[in-house]
Amino acid sequence: ASGSAVYHPIIKQAWDIGPRCAPRDTVCLKVPVRMQTMLKQRSGFRAAQPGRQVMKVRAVAAPLKTATSAPTKAPLVTPEVAKDLYYDMVLGREFEEMCAQMYYRGKMFGFVHLYSGQEAVSSGVIRLLRPDDHVVSTYRDHVHALSKGVSAREVMAELFGKKTGCCRGQGGSMHMFSAKHNVLGGYAFIGEGIPVGLGAAFQSKYRRDVLGEETSDSVTCSFFGDGTCNVGQFYESLNMAALYKLPHIFVVENNLWAIGMSHLRATSRTSGDETPYIYKKGPAFGMPGVLVDGMDVLKVRQVAQEAVERARRGEGPTLIEAETYRFRGHSLADPDELRSKEEKARYQARDPIPQLKKYMLEHGLATEAEIKALEDKVAEVVEDSVKFADESPKPERGQLLENVFADPRGFGISEDGRYRYQQPGFSSGTAVVS
Amino acid sequence: MLASRNVRPAAGHRMAAAPGQRALLAGHPGRRVMVAAKAQKKEIMMWEALREAIDEEMERDPTVCVMGEDVGHYGGSYKCTFGLYKKYGDMRVLDTPICENGFMGMGVGAAMTGLRPIVEGMNMGFLLLAFNQISNNCGMLHYTSGGQFKVPMVIRGPGGVGRQLGAEHSQRLESYFQSIPGVQLVACSTVRNSKALLKAAIRSDNPIIFFEHVLLYNVKGEVGDKDEVACLERAEVVREGTDVSIFTYSRMRYVVMQAVNDLVKKGYNPEVIDLISLKPFDMETISKSVRKTRKVIIVEECMKTGGIGASLSAVINESLFNDLDHEVIRLSSQDVPTAYAYELEAATIVQSSQVVDAVERVCGGRVAATV
């Protein structure tokens, strides 16, 4: 665009900013006052209509920070919080990388889905939850469990299939549960965990409204991907969460790919849009929908903070769409041939961990030495978890029949009149139970 | 999709009718005595008994709640929660939107975190939509979580073949659910056992799938008191006998008892056992009966293929082979969708005449009928 042609100031701005952005970034443009007034009037008009609320959508983008941009504002978090977030993200990353190693060395089997690259979402949301808040996930759940507080030892042992695992080796990679830390799983079928999350939120509201426990305001966060947003249960859950005003937060980790199915090929677009937006489905059901840069842990935390506080106040659910990316394939068995190198490189450049490190150093939240100490600590914890898992015993045959029923009478009465669980061989897993 | 809400058993002009208890009271003492007896112990209908069970358990334990379509303001399609929302509020008797998989999962989550939900399927057939949650989460979560979470849910609703309701409203889901590890299947049949079993199911820490029958809701009978809680794993001996063991459950119990009236006149002495617990089988009662009579007929309403009878037959063959004098006879529904037309519907399910024929065949009668 050169020469004597006169261009609209808005278009000029777009052309200037364009090269510095990635697709899907949203940018702020300077809009003339008259246009601003017109836009305000229009949104005000909508708000004046009964039953319609102005939709608050915050699309927060992160254009690449250039070397010259200097930190001008006060830091968004305290040093303690920043270090906690950094530690958590590094733990998630190192743990997942160790999982890959262990898998290829034949220490763990089956389907293992790694979270590398998406740490900002897990740390950004889960680290501000209370111990009595609940987390529900899908099969990509190792890091959600770690962020919620489940020890790396227990998670690694579970992955190795040892009896010291958080689920006694009975769940595996895709079924991480912790009653102590309120991690409600770990689900292999995407979408089936969301209603379970709703149930936990229902329980929280029930305790307050029915049982009269005034302090009951725990919230539940369900994590799932872009692929899940086409599953019927997602919509059923959006409807019920909004209807009953449940303290439930839907966190969509939109990494653009469901195994080999691109989000753009799988999901239809709202009329008038160029790309599909999941966050827009929130207002359709009566809850705020927020799009956030899922590669920036501080932005995720900001958005999650607001959603959690809304939920605790009893104002109902929120749908958060975090734009993120998984650096590895769908699972360790995925050849990952469909994603372009350019796309991967673009997101690698937005790696949340170096971003936070830079932020901490620039704002004086941590020194290089402190950061190194955190990283060393993580390495230690991850090594220790592998050692622990290696040395842990395998489950005994006796575990076979335990835990099938909470009440073991469920196996019924055998011919001699005793309950089957009373037979010898039940605790050694050799009894005939059907 | 919605079940017909006006299903009532017609005043007995059809064989498939739900017989009232009156049929079984034939030959009893005079009217004055009966009236006096009735005045002492009130007879109520099965839906009232189920409602009493739910009401009593909700009063006893504040974590018990009900979820389902039209359970609240409407009072339940079969009145099993009639008026309860007024007593307990909209949250404890929760009217859900039409999303079976969704609200079943919500029930699972609530159960995992400390509540005791009773989830109603307006018709058991609708729970096909909730199969994901029932199989994966309800049944298996206790195990996959290594015992950390329990799922003390009751999933209840009417199933079975009704009165010309068509194929989709006439399904018998017990055969589909029976393979799910970690769930118990219970089928009630009388007013008394329906209340006692539902109370037991609500108090149980296991997930229980509780089968009611669409044609039995207006059956009348007496109930026990607040403390009568049945054992979920025990079968019920309906009639003691010596000639043949007839294993049955749910509405087929009445069909069998109707056949028994005829059989007794013909000189047979069948033993009738109501399975109650469809999974797990009460092997003590079953084996005792088989060892006594040495002949088995299974009368069920589910399909022949993969039904409850198929499992029971296999178990009896494996563990009681030497105690049998005759192969196990299974009288099940035809492997066809249940037609709307009355005659075809009647031909799909087991009729009492077939039971009579089967007993005659097994005990050495003259009829070699194809069943």
PDB file of N, CA and C in Angstrom, chain A residues 23 155 196 268 290 304 310 321 332 371 405:
ATOM      1  N   PRO A  23      -2.509 -15.688  12.706  1.00  0.00           N
ATOM      2  CA  PRO A  23      -3.957 -15.812  12.502  1.00  0.00           C
ATOM      3  C   PRO A  23      -4.627 -16.148  13.828  1.00  0.00           C
ATOM      4  N   VAL A 155       1.481 -40.387  40.391  1.00  0.00           N
ATOM      5  CA  VAL A 155       1.085 -40.372  38.986  1.00  0.00           C
ATOM      6  C   VAL A 155       2.012 -41.287  38.177  1.00  0.00           C
ATOM      7  N   VAL A 196     -20.074 -35.365  34.756  1.00  0.00           N
ATOM      8  CA  VAL A 196     -19.597 -35.736  36.097  1.00  0.00           C
ATOM      9  C   VAL A 196     -19.147 -34.478  36.830  1.00  0.00           C
ATOM     10  N   SER A 268     -18.434 -26.417  12.622  1.00  0.00           N
ATOM     11  CA  SER A 268     -19.039 -25.401  11.747  1.00  0.00           C
ATOM     12  C   SER A 268     -18.843 -24.023  12.358  1.00  0.00           C
ATOM     13  N   VAL A 290     -15.555 -16.707  27.052  1.00  0.00           N
ATOM     14  CA  VAL A 290     -14.324 -15.908  27.027  1.00  0.00           C
ATOM     15  C   VAL A 290     -13.271 -16.630  26.215  1.00  0.00           C
ATOM     16  N   ALA A 304      -9.510 -17.020  34.542  1.00  0.00           N
ATOM     17  CA  ALA A 304     -10.011 -18.060  35.433  1.00  0.00           C
ATOM     18  C   ALA A 304     -10.419 -17.473  36.778  1.00  0.00           C
ATOM     19  N   ARG A 310     -17.025 -15.608  40.037  1.00  0.00           N
ATOM     20  CA  ARG A 310     -18.422 -15.605  39.605  1.00  0.00           C
ATOM     21  C   ARG A 310     -19.140 -16.844  40.129  1.00  0.00           C
ATOM     22  N   GLU A 321     -12.549 -20.455  26.509  1.00  0.00           N
ATOM     23  CA  GLU A 321     -11.845 -21.112  25.402  1.00  0.00           C
ATOM     24  C   GLU A 321     -10.403 -20.622  25.428  1.00  0.00           C
ATOM     25  N   LEU A 332       1.418 -40.916  22.187  1.00  0.00           N
ATOM     26  CA  LEU A 332       2.766 -41.346  21.839  1.00  0.00           C
ATOM     27  C   LEU A 332       2.773 -42.309  20.655  1.00  0.00           C
ATOM     28  N   ILE A 371      15.115 -19.166  39.727  1.00  0.00           N
ATOM     29  CA  ILE A 371      14.486 -19.930  38.644  1.00  0.00           C
ATOM     30  C   ILE A 371      15.236 -21.237  38.418  1.00  0.00           C
ATOM     31  N   PHE A 405     -16.969 -53.542  43.606  1.00  0.00           N
ATOM     32  CA  PHE A 405     -18.137 -52.988  44.295  1.00  0.00           C
ATOM     33  C   PHE A 405     -17.681 -52.291  45.562  1.00  0.00           C
TER      34      PHE A 405
END
